Every structure is written in structure tokens, then in C-alpha cells.
Short mmCIF file of N, CA, C and O in Angstrom, two decimals:
data_model
loop_
_atom_site.label_atom_id
_atom_site.label_comp_id
_atom_site.label_asym_id
_atom_site.label_seq_id
_atom_site.Cartn_x
_atom_site.Cartn_y
_atom_site.Cartn_z
N UNK P 1 -2.82 31.72 5.24
CA UNK P 1 -1.76 32.41 4.51
C UNK P 1 -1.87 33.90 4.81
O UNK P 1 -2.93 34.49 4.67
N UNK P 2 -0.74 34.49 5.22
CA UNK P 2 -0.71 35.92 5.52
C UNK P 2 0.21 36.64 4.57
O UNK P 2 1.34 36.21 4.33
N UNK P 3 -0.29 37.74 4.02
CA UNK P 3 0.51 38.64 3.21
C UNK P 3 0.54 39.98 3.93
O UNK P 3 -0.52 40.54 4.20
N UNK P 4 1.72 40.44 4.26
CA UNK P 4 1.87 41.67 5.03
C UNK P 4 2.39 42.77 4.13
O UNK P 4 3.56 42.74 3.73
N UNK P 5 1.55 43.74 3.83
CA UNK P 5 1.95 44.86 2.98
C UNK P 5 2.40 46.03 3.84
O UNK P 5 1.83 46.28 4.91
N UNK P 6 3.41 46.75 3.37
CA UNK P 6 3.91 47.92 4.09
C UNK P 6 4.57 48.87 3.12
O UNK P 6 4.74 48.55 1.94
N UNK P 7 4.94 50.06 3.63
CA UNK P 7 5.67 51.01 2.82
C UNK P 7 4.87 52.19 2.32
O UNK P 7 5.44 53.10 1.71
N UNK P 8 3.58 52.19 2.56
CA UNK P 8 2.77 53.31 2.12
C UNK P 8 3.06 54.55 2.93
O UNK P 8 3.78 54.52 3.93
N UNK P 9 2.51 55.67 2.48
CA UNK P 9 2.72 56.92 3.19
C UNK P 9 2.26 58.10 2.37
O UNK P 9 1.59 57.94 1.35
N UNK P 10 2.64 59.28 2.85
CA UNK P 10 2.30 60.53 2.18
C UNK P 10 3.53 61.04 1.46
O UNK P 10 4.61 61.15 2.04
N UNK P 11 3.36 61.37 0.18
CA UNK P 11 4.49 61.85 -0.62
C UNK P 11 3.99 62.93 -1.56
O UNK P 11 2.82 62.94 -1.95
N UNK P 12 4.87 63.84 -1.93
CA UNK P 12 4.49 64.89 -2.87
C UNK P 12 4.50 64.37 -4.30
O UNK P 12 5.19 63.39 -4.62
N UNK P 13 3.76 65.03 -5.13
CA UNK P 13 3.73 64.68 -6.54
C UNK P 13 5.14 64.70 -7.11
O UNK P 13 5.92 65.61 -6.82
N UNK P 14 5.47 63.66 -7.88
CA UNK P 14 6.82 63.52 -8.42
C UNK P 14 7.74 62.70 -7.54
O UNK P 14 8.85 62.34 -7.98
N UNK P 15 7.30 62.39 -6.34
CA UNK P 15 8.12 61.63 -5.41
C UNK P 15 8.07 60.13 -5.65
O UNK P 15 7.46 59.66 -6.62
N UNK P 16 8.71 59.39 -4.74
CA UNK P 16 8.83 57.94 -4.88
C UNK P 16 8.48 57.24 -3.58
O UNK P 16 8.63 57.81 -2.49
N UNK P 17 8.03 56.02 -3.71
CA UNK P 17 7.78 55.13 -2.58
C UNK P 17 8.08 53.71 -3.03
O UNK P 17 7.95 53.39 -4.21
N UNK P 18 8.46 52.87 -2.07
CA UNK P 18 8.60 51.46 -2.35
C UNK P 18 7.70 50.68 -1.40
O UNK P 18 7.86 50.74 -0.18
N UNK P 19 6.76 49.95 -1.99
CA UNK P 19 5.88 49.10 -1.21
C UNK P 19 6.50 47.71 -1.12
O UNK P 19 7.14 47.24 -2.06
N UNK P 20 6.27 47.07 0.03
CA UNK P 20 6.76 45.71 0.25
C UNK P 20 5.60 44.82 0.66
O UNK P 20 4.65 45.27 1.31
N UNK P 21 5.72 43.57 0.29
CA UNK P 21 4.74 42.56 0.68
C UNK P 21 5.51 41.33 1.09
O UNK P 21 6.33 40.83 0.31
N UNK P 22 5.29 40.87 2.31
CA UNK P 22 6.07 39.77 2.85
C UNK P 22 5.16 38.62 3.26
O UNK P 22 4.06 38.82 3.78
N UNK P 23 5.66 37.40 3.02
CA UNK P 23 4.98 36.20 3.49
C UNK P 23 6.00 35.12 3.77
O UNK P 23 6.99 34.99 3.06
N UNK P 24 5.76 34.35 4.80
CA UNK P 24 6.64 33.23 5.13
C UNK P 24 6.04 31.91 4.66
O UNK P 24 6.58 30.84 4.98
N UNK P 25 4.95 31.99 3.89
CA UNK P 25 4.29 30.79 3.39
C UNK P 25 5.07 30.25 2.19
O UNK P 25 5.03 30.83 1.09
N UNK P 26 5.78 29.15 2.40
CA UNK P 26 6.67 28.61 1.36
C UNK P 26 5.93 28.27 0.06
O UNK P 26 6.50 28.37 -1.02
N UNK P 27 4.67 27.86 0.20
CA UNK P 27 3.90 27.48 -1.00
C UNK P 27 3.78 28.63 -1.99
O UNK P 27 3.65 28.42 -3.19
N UNK P 28 3.88 29.85 -1.50
CA UNK P 28 3.72 31.00 -2.39
C UNK P 28 4.96 31.27 -3.23
O UNK P 28 4.96 32.16 -4.07
N UNK P 29 5.99 30.48 -3.03
CA UNK P 29 7.14 30.59 -3.93
C UNK P 29 6.76 30.27 -5.37
O UNK P 29 7.38 30.75 -6.31
N UNK P 30 5.71 29.47 -5.53
CA UNK P 30 5.28 29.08 -6.88
C UNK P 30 4.03 29.82 -7.32
O UNK P 30 3.37 29.41 -8.28
N UNK P 31 3.71 30.90 -6.62
CA UNK P 31 2.56 31.72 -6.99
C UNK P 31 3.03 33.00 -7.67
O UNK P 31 4.06 33.58 -7.31
N UNK P 32 2.24 33.44 -8.62
CA UNK P 32 2.44 34.76 -9.19
C UNK P 32 1.88 35.78 -8.20
O UNK P 32 0.94 35.50 -7.46
N UNK P 33 2.48 36.97 -8.21
CA UNK P 33 2.07 37.99 -7.24
C UNK P 33 1.63 39.25 -7.98
O UNK P 33 2.19 39.61 -9.01
N UNK P 34 0.65 39.91 -7.41
CA UNK P 34 0.15 41.13 -8.03
C UNK P 34 -0.06 42.23 -7.02
O UNK P 34 -0.17 41.98 -5.81
N UNK P 35 -0.09 43.45 -7.52
CA UNK P 35 -0.48 44.61 -6.74
C UNK P 35 -1.74 45.20 -7.38
O UNK P 35 -1.80 45.36 -8.61
N UNK P 36 -2.69 45.49 -6.54
CA UNK P 36 -3.92 46.17 -6.96
C UNK P 36 -4.07 47.41 -6.10
O UNK P 36 -3.44 47.54 -5.06
N UNK P 37 -4.94 48.32 -6.54
CA UNK P 37 -5.20 49.50 -5.73
C UNK P 37 -6.68 49.87 -5.82
O UNK P 37 -7.35 49.56 -6.80
N UNK P 38 -7.12 50.55 -4.78
CA UNK P 38 -8.51 50.99 -4.74
C UNK P 38 -8.57 52.40 -4.16
O UNK P 38 -8.18 52.62 -3.01
N UNK P 39 -9.05 53.32 -4.97
CA UNK P 39 -9.23 54.70 -4.54
C UNK P 39 -10.66 54.87 -4.01
O UNK P 39 -11.55 54.09 -4.36
N UNK P 40 -10.90 55.86 -3.18
CA UNK P 40 -12.25 56.08 -2.63
C UNK P 40 -13.29 56.21 -3.73
O UNK P 40 -13.10 56.97 -4.69
N UNK P 41 -14.36 55.45 -3.61
CA UNK P 41 -15.45 55.52 -4.57
C UNK P 41 -15.19 54.82 -5.88
O UNK P 41 -16.00 54.90 -6.80
N UNK P 42 -14.06 54.13 -5.98
CA UNK P 42 -13.72 53.45 -7.23
C UNK P 42 -13.54 51.96 -6.99
O UNK P 42 -13.33 51.51 -5.86
N UNK P 43 -13.59 51.20 -8.07
CA UNK P 43 -13.37 49.77 -7.98
C UNK P 43 -11.88 49.46 -7.85
O UNK P 43 -11.03 50.26 -8.25
N UNK P 44 -11.60 48.30 -7.30
CA UNK P 44 -10.22 47.86 -7.21
C UNK P 44 -9.68 47.63 -8.62
O UNK P 44 -10.34 47.03 -9.46
N UNK P 45 -8.47 48.11 -8.87
CA UNK P 45 -7.89 47.99 -10.21
C UNK P 45 -6.51 47.38 -10.16
O UNK P 45 -5.76 47.52 -9.19
N UNK P 46 -6.19 46.72 -11.23
CA UNK P 46 -4.88 46.07 -11.40
C UNK P 46 -3.79 47.13 -11.55
O UNK P 46 -3.98 48.12 -12.26
N UNK P 47 -2.65 46.88 -10.91
CA UNK P 47 -1.50 47.77 -11.03
C UNK P 47 -0.34 47.05 -11.72
O UNK P 47 0.19 47.53 -12.73
N UNK P 48 0.06 45.90 -11.17
CA UNK P 48 1.22 45.19 -11.71
C UNK P 48 1.19 43.75 -11.23
O UNK P 48 0.58 43.45 -10.19
N UNK P 49 1.87 42.88 -11.97
CA UNK P 49 1.99 41.49 -11.57
C UNK P 49 3.36 40.97 -11.96
O UNK P 49 3.98 41.46 -12.92
N UNK P 50 3.84 39.98 -11.22
CA UNK P 50 5.12 39.34 -11.50
C UNK P 50 4.92 37.84 -11.42
O UNK P 50 4.19 37.34 -10.55
N UNK P 51 5.56 37.11 -12.32
CA UNK P 51 5.43 35.66 -12.33
C UNK P 51 6.16 35.06 -11.14
O UNK P 51 7.00 35.71 -10.51
N UNK P 52 5.90 33.80 -10.84
CA UNK P 52 6.38 33.20 -9.61
C UNK P 52 7.90 33.25 -9.48
O UNK P 52 8.43 33.45 -8.40
N UNK P 53 8.61 33.12 -10.58
CA UNK P 53 10.06 33.15 -10.54
C UNK P 53 10.64 34.53 -10.77
O UNK P 53 11.87 34.72 -10.72
N UNK P 54 9.77 35.50 -11.05
CA UNK P 54 10.24 36.87 -11.25
C UNK P 54 10.61 37.22 -12.68
O UNK P 54 10.97 38.36 -12.97
N UNK P 55 10.49 36.27 -13.59
CA UNK P 55 10.97 36.51 -14.95
C UNK P 55 10.02 37.29 -15.84
O UNK P 55 10.43 37.85 -16.86
N UNK P 56 8.76 37.30 -15.50
CA UNK P 56 7.78 38.01 -16.31
C UNK P 56 7.03 39.03 -15.47
O UNK P 56 6.71 38.78 -14.32
N UNK P 57 6.79 40.17 -16.07
CA UNK P 57 6.05 41.23 -15.38
C UNK P 57 4.98 41.80 -16.30
O UNK P 57 5.06 41.67 -17.53
N UNK P 58 4.00 42.42 -15.68
CA UNK P 58 2.90 43.02 -16.42
C UNK P 58 2.46 44.26 -15.67
O UNK P 58 2.41 44.25 -14.43
N UNK P 59 2.14 45.32 -16.41
CA UNK P 59 1.77 46.59 -15.77
C UNK P 59 0.51 47.17 -16.39
O UNK P 59 0.27 47.01 -17.59
N UNK P 60 -0.24 47.87 -15.59
CA UNK P 60 -1.34 48.68 -16.12
C UNK P 60 -0.74 49.82 -16.92
O UNK P 60 0.35 50.33 -16.60
N UNK P 61 -1.43 50.24 -17.95
CA UNK P 61 -0.92 51.32 -18.80
C UNK P 61 -0.66 52.59 -17.98
O UNK P 61 0.27 53.34 -18.28
N UNK P 62 -1.47 52.82 -16.96
CA UNK P 62 -1.36 54.05 -16.18
C UNK P 62 -0.09 54.14 -15.36
O UNK P 62 0.30 55.23 -14.92
N UNK P 63 0.59 53.01 -15.13
CA UNK P 63 1.80 53.02 -14.30
C UNK P 63 3.03 52.56 -15.07
O UNK P 63 4.15 52.61 -14.53
N UNK P 64 2.85 52.15 -16.30
CA UNK P 64 3.96 51.62 -17.09
C UNK P 64 5.04 52.69 -17.23
O UNK P 64 4.75 53.85 -17.56
N UNK P 65 6.28 52.28 -16.99
CA UNK P 65 7.40 53.22 -17.07
C UNK P 65 7.67 53.96 -15.78
O UNK P 65 8.71 54.61 -15.65
N UNK P 66 6.74 53.90 -14.83
CA UNK P 66 6.93 54.59 -13.55
C UNK P 66 7.06 53.60 -12.38
O UNK P 66 7.76 53.89 -11.40
N UNK P 67 6.39 52.47 -12.47
CA UNK P 67 6.40 51.47 -11.40
C UNK P 67 7.18 50.24 -11.85
O UNK P 67 7.17 49.87 -13.02
N UNK P 68 7.81 49.58 -10.87
CA UNK P 68 8.53 48.35 -11.14
C UNK P 68 8.19 47.33 -10.06
O UNK P 68 8.33 47.62 -8.87
N UNK P 69 7.77 46.15 -10.49
CA UNK P 69 7.44 45.08 -9.56
C UNK P 69 8.55 44.04 -9.59
O UNK P 69 9.14 43.78 -10.65
N UNK P 70 8.85 43.45 -8.44
CA UNK P 70 9.86 42.40 -8.37
C UNK P 70 9.50 41.44 -7.24
O UNK P 70 8.73 41.79 -6.34
N UNK P 71 10.09 40.25 -7.32
CA UNK P 71 9.80 39.21 -6.32
C UNK P 71 11.08 38.49 -5.94
O UNK P 71 11.88 38.15 -6.83
N UNK P 72 11.26 38.24 -4.66
CA UNK P 72 12.38 37.44 -4.16
C UNK P 72 11.85 36.22 -3.46
O UNK P 72 11.10 36.34 -2.49
N UNK P 73 12.22 35.04 -3.93
CA UNK P 73 11.78 33.79 -3.31
C UNK P 73 12.83 33.31 -2.32
O UNK P 73 13.56 32.36 -2.56
N UNK P 74 12.91 34.00 -1.21
CA UNK P 74 13.84 33.62 -0.15
C UNK P 74 13.04 33.01 1.00
O UNK P 74 11.87 32.69 0.85
N UNK P 75 13.67 32.82 2.15
CA UNK P 75 12.96 32.25 3.30
C UNK P 75 11.71 33.04 3.63
O UNK P 75 10.65 32.47 3.94
N UNK P 76 11.81 34.35 3.57
CA UNK P 76 10.64 35.21 3.62
C UNK P 76 10.45 35.74 2.21
O UNK P 76 11.31 36.46 1.68
N UNK P 77 9.35 35.36 1.59
CA UNK P 77 9.10 35.78 0.21
C UNK P 77 8.73 37.25 0.21
O UNK P 77 7.86 37.68 0.96
N UNK P 78 9.42 38.03 -0.61
CA UNK P 78 9.18 39.46 -0.68
C UNK P 78 8.75 39.86 -2.08
O UNK P 78 9.34 39.41 -3.07
N UNK P 79 7.77 40.71 -2.15
CA UNK P 79 7.33 41.30 -3.40
C UNK P 79 7.39 42.82 -3.22
O UNK P 79 6.88 43.35 -2.23
N UNK P 80 8.02 43.49 -4.16
CA UNK P 80 8.20 44.93 -4.06
C UNK P 80 7.48 45.64 -5.20
O UNK P 80 7.36 45.11 -6.31
N UNK P 81 7.04 46.83 -4.91
CA UNK P 81 6.52 47.71 -5.95
C UNK P 81 7.23 49.05 -5.78
O UNK P 81 6.93 49.81 -4.86
N UNK P 82 8.21 49.30 -6.65
CA UNK P 82 8.91 50.57 -6.65
C UNK P 82 8.10 51.56 -7.47
O UNK P 82 7.85 51.32 -8.66
N UNK P 83 7.70 52.65 -6.85
CA UNK P 83 6.84 53.63 -7.51
C UNK P 83 7.60 54.94 -7.65
O UNK P 83 8.06 55.52 -6.65
N UNK P 84 7.75 55.41 -8.88
CA UNK P 84 8.46 56.64 -9.18
C UNK P 84 7.50 57.63 -9.83
O UNK P 84 6.43 57.24 -10.32
N UNK P 85 7.90 58.88 -9.84
CA UNK P 85 7.12 59.94 -10.50
C UNK P 85 5.65 59.86 -10.12
O UNK P 85 4.76 59.87 -10.98
N UNK P 86 5.39 59.78 -8.85
CA UNK P 86 4.03 59.59 -8.37
C UNK P 86 3.16 60.80 -8.69
O UNK P 86 3.63 61.94 -8.68
N UNK P 87 1.89 60.50 -8.94
CA UNK P 87 0.90 61.52 -9.28
C UNK P 87 -0.24 61.46 -8.28
O UNK P 87 -0.48 60.41 -7.67
N UNK P 88 -0.97 62.55 -8.13
CA UNK P 88 -2.12 62.52 -7.21
C UNK P 88 -3.11 61.40 -7.53
O UNK P 88 -3.72 60.84 -6.61
N UNK P 89 -3.24 61.06 -8.80
CA UNK P 89 -4.18 59.99 -9.17
C UNK P 89 -3.69 58.60 -8.77
O UNK P 89 -4.42 57.62 -8.91
N UNK P 90 -2.47 58.50 -8.27
CA UNK P 90 -1.98 57.23 -7.73
C UNK P 90 -2.44 57.02 -6.29
O UNK P 90 -2.22 55.95 -5.72
N UNK P 91 -3.08 58.01 -5.70
CA UNK P 91 -3.56 57.90 -4.33
C UNK P 91 -4.61 56.79 -4.22
O UNK P 91 -5.59 56.78 -4.96
N UNK P 92 -4.36 55.85 -3.32
CA UNK P 92 -5.25 54.69 -3.15
C UNK P 92 -4.71 53.82 -2.03
O UNK P 92 -3.60 54.03 -1.54
N UNK P 93 -5.50 52.84 -1.67
CA UNK P 93 -5.00 51.75 -0.83
C UNK P 93 -4.46 50.69 -1.77
O UNK P 93 -5.15 50.28 -2.71
N UNK P 94 -3.24 50.26 -1.52
CA UNK P 94 -2.57 49.28 -2.37
C UNK P 94 -2.57 47.93 -1.67
O UNK P 94 -2.22 47.82 -0.49
N UNK P 95 -2.95 46.90 -2.43
CA UNK P 95 -3.05 45.54 -1.92
C UNK P 95 -2.12 44.63 -2.70
O UNK P 95 -2.07 44.70 -3.93
N UNK P 96 -1.43 43.75 -1.98
CA UNK P 96 -0.71 42.69 -2.66
C UNK P 96 -1.55 41.43 -2.60
O UNK P 96 -2.37 41.25 -1.69
N UNK P 97 -1.35 40.56 -3.59
CA UNK P 97 -2.15 39.36 -3.70
C UNK P 97 -1.37 38.27 -4.42
O UNK P 97 -0.41 38.57 -5.14
N UNK P 98 -1.83 37.04 -4.24
CA UNK P 98 -1.15 35.89 -4.83
C UNK P 98 -2.14 35.05 -5.63
O UNK P 98 -3.28 34.83 -5.19
N UNK P 99 -1.68 34.59 -6.78
CA UNK P 99 -2.52 33.76 -7.66
C UNK P 99 -1.71 32.56 -8.13
O UNK P 99 -0.54 32.70 -8.52
N UNK P 100 -2.31 31.39 -8.10
CA UNK P 100 -1.63 30.19 -8.53
C UNK P 100 -1.94 29.86 -9.98
O UNK P 100 -2.58 30.62 -10.69
N UNK P 101 -1.44 28.70 -10.42
CA UNK P 101 -1.70 28.15 -11.77
C UNK P 101 -0.96 28.96 -12.85
O UNK P 101 0.05 29.58 -12.60
N UNK P 102 -1.53 28.93 -14.06
CA UNK P 102 -0.79 29.44 -15.22
C UNK P 102 -0.69 30.95 -15.26
O UNK P 102 -1.55 31.67 -14.79
N UNK P 103 0.42 31.41 -15.86
CA UNK P 103 0.59 32.85 -16.10
C UNK P 103 -0.09 33.17 -17.42
O UNK P 103 0.37 32.78 -18.48
N UNK P 104 -1.17 33.86 -17.34
CA UNK P 104 -1.86 34.38 -18.53
C UNK P 104 -2.16 35.84 -18.27
O UNK P 104 -2.71 36.19 -17.22
N UNK P 105 -1.82 36.69 -19.22
CA UNK P 105 -1.90 38.13 -18.96
C UNK P 105 -3.32 38.57 -18.62
O UNK P 105 -3.52 39.40 -17.73
N UNK P 106 -4.31 38.01 -19.29
CA UNK P 106 -5.70 38.37 -18.98
C UNK P 106 -6.06 37.90 -17.58
O UNK P 106 -6.72 38.62 -16.81
N UNK P 107 -5.58 36.75 -17.23
CA UNK P 107 -5.93 36.15 -15.94
C UNK P 107 -5.31 36.91 -14.77
O UNK P 107 -5.99 37.17 -13.77
N UNK P 108 -4.06 37.28 -14.87
CA UNK P 108 -3.40 37.91 -13.72
C UNK P 108 -3.82 39.37 -13.54
O UNK P 108 -3.49 39.98 -12.52
N UNK P 109 -4.56 39.92 -14.49
CA UNK P 109 -5.07 41.27 -14.34
C UNK P 109 -6.39 41.32 -13.57
O UNK P 109 -6.85 42.39 -13.18
N UNK P 110 -7.00 40.17 -13.34
CA UNK P 110 -8.32 40.13 -12.74
C UNK P 110 -8.26 39.78 -11.26
O UNK P 110 -7.80 38.70 -10.88
N UNK P 111 -8.74 40.67 -10.42
CA UNK P 111 -8.67 40.49 -8.98
C UNK P 111 -9.40 39.23 -8.53
O UNK P 111 -8.96 38.57 -7.58
N UNK P 112 -10.47 38.88 -9.20
CA UNK P 112 -11.27 37.72 -8.79
C UNK P 112 -10.50 36.41 -8.89
O UNK P 112 -10.90 35.41 -8.29
N UNK P 113 -9.42 36.39 -9.68
CA UNK P 113 -8.65 35.16 -9.85
C UNK P 113 -7.64 34.92 -8.73
O UNK P 113 -7.08 33.83 -8.63
N UNK P 114 -7.41 35.93 -7.90
CA UNK P 114 -6.38 35.82 -6.87
C UNK P 114 -6.88 35.07 -5.65
O UNK P 114 -8.03 35.24 -5.23
N UNK P 115 -5.98 34.25 -5.09
CA UNK P 115 -6.36 33.35 -4.00
C UNK P 115 -6.16 33.97 -2.62
O UNK P 115 -6.91 33.67 -1.69
N UNK P 116 -5.12 34.79 -2.49
CA UNK P 116 -4.79 35.33 -1.17
C UNK P 116 -4.51 36.83 -1.29
O UNK P 116 -3.91 37.28 -2.27
N UNK P 117 -4.90 37.56 -0.25
CA UNK P 117 -4.78 39.02 -0.24
C UNK P 117 -4.15 39.51 1.05
O UNK P 117 -4.39 38.95 2.12
N UNK P 118 -3.36 40.58 0.92
CA UNK P 118 -2.86 41.28 2.09
C UNK P 118 -3.86 42.32 2.57
O UNK P 118 -4.93 42.51 1.96
N UNK P 119 -3.50 43.04 3.61
CA UNK P 119 -4.44 43.93 4.26
C UNK P 119 -4.47 45.33 3.66
O UNK P 119 -5.37 46.10 3.96
N UNK P 120 -3.53 45.67 2.81
CA UNK P 120 -3.52 46.97 2.16
C UNK P 120 -2.65 47.97 2.89
O UNK P 120 -2.50 47.93 4.11
N UNK P 121 -2.09 48.91 2.12
CA UNK P 121 -1.30 49.99 2.67
C UNK P 121 -1.66 51.27 1.92
O UNK P 121 -1.78 51.27 0.69
N UNK P 122 -1.86 52.35 2.66
CA UNK P 122 -2.35 53.59 2.08
C UNK P 122 -1.22 54.38 1.44
O UNK P 122 -0.17 54.61 2.06
N UNK P 123 -1.43 54.81 0.21
CA UNK P 123 -0.51 55.71 -0.49
C UNK P 123 -1.28 56.99 -0.81
O UNK P 123 -2.35 56.94 -1.43
N UNK P 124 -0.73 58.11 -0.37
CA UNK P 124 -1.35 59.41 -0.63
C UNK P 124 -0.33 60.31 -1.30
O UNK P 124 0.76 60.52 -0.76
N UNK P 125 -0.68 60.82 -2.47
CA UNK P 125 0.21 61.70 -3.22
C UNK P 125 -0.43 63.09 -3.26
O UNK P 125 -1.53 63.26 -3.80
N UNK P 126 0.26 64.06 -2.70
CA UNK P 126 -0.26 65.42 -2.66
C UNK P 126 0.22 66.20 -3.87
O UNK P 126 1.33 65.99 -4.37
N UNK P 127 -0.61 67.12 -4.33
CA UNK P 127 -0.26 67.92 -5.52
C UNK P 127 0.53 69.15 -5.14
O UNK P 127 0.65 69.50 -3.97
#
């Protein structure tokens, strides 16, 4: 299973970016999808998650109101993370990931529960 993340880059504080995650693996239509990030010297942390059908979303407090996650279950499954009002502390490598089974808020926040991971895309926010 391949998850291809893209859309990262360098942006000024207050700017916007949209990250994309693509997979052609049909089985992932029934998987919940998440975005995590890891800054230098820090542990990987949860950013946002969306349920398999797109109807439920969950966000870390640090990004709530600024980031929006969405999922399209088309021939190529796409997961987006729209990031607004970016801050320097949002600088990190962002990873998309897929998790199967039940949607439980505690469960989808934990990286160890995810089955498949993309390669990451770098987001750098300058002050």
C-alpha cells in the first residue's frame, strides 16, 4: 500500500498551504485517514483525522479552527489538509496515514494504531 503525500513547502507566517495524500489502493476507501507531524527533536504528534466516509473529523487543539481535513473516495483516494493562518510552530514534516476498524477518538489520535504511512512532506513556516 502506497500513500503519496505532497503539497509541502516554504510559506510565511499567516500564509496557507494545502497538503494532499493520494492512494490508488481501493481497500483504503474504508479506512480512516490521519495527518501527523514531526518537528526536529520532537515526537510525532497527531494533527487531524477524518473517518472513512468523510463524515467525522477530529483535530488537535493546536490546529483547531485553522486546519481542515477532508477525504474523497474516488478512483484515486485523496485526503487533503487545508492549513490556514500558519505559524512558525507548524513547521514539521507532515505524514498521512491510514487506520482501519472502528472510529474512536482516542484511537485515531495515536500513531501506533495506524496501519499504513506515507513518506512525509516538509512544511516550513517563516516568521
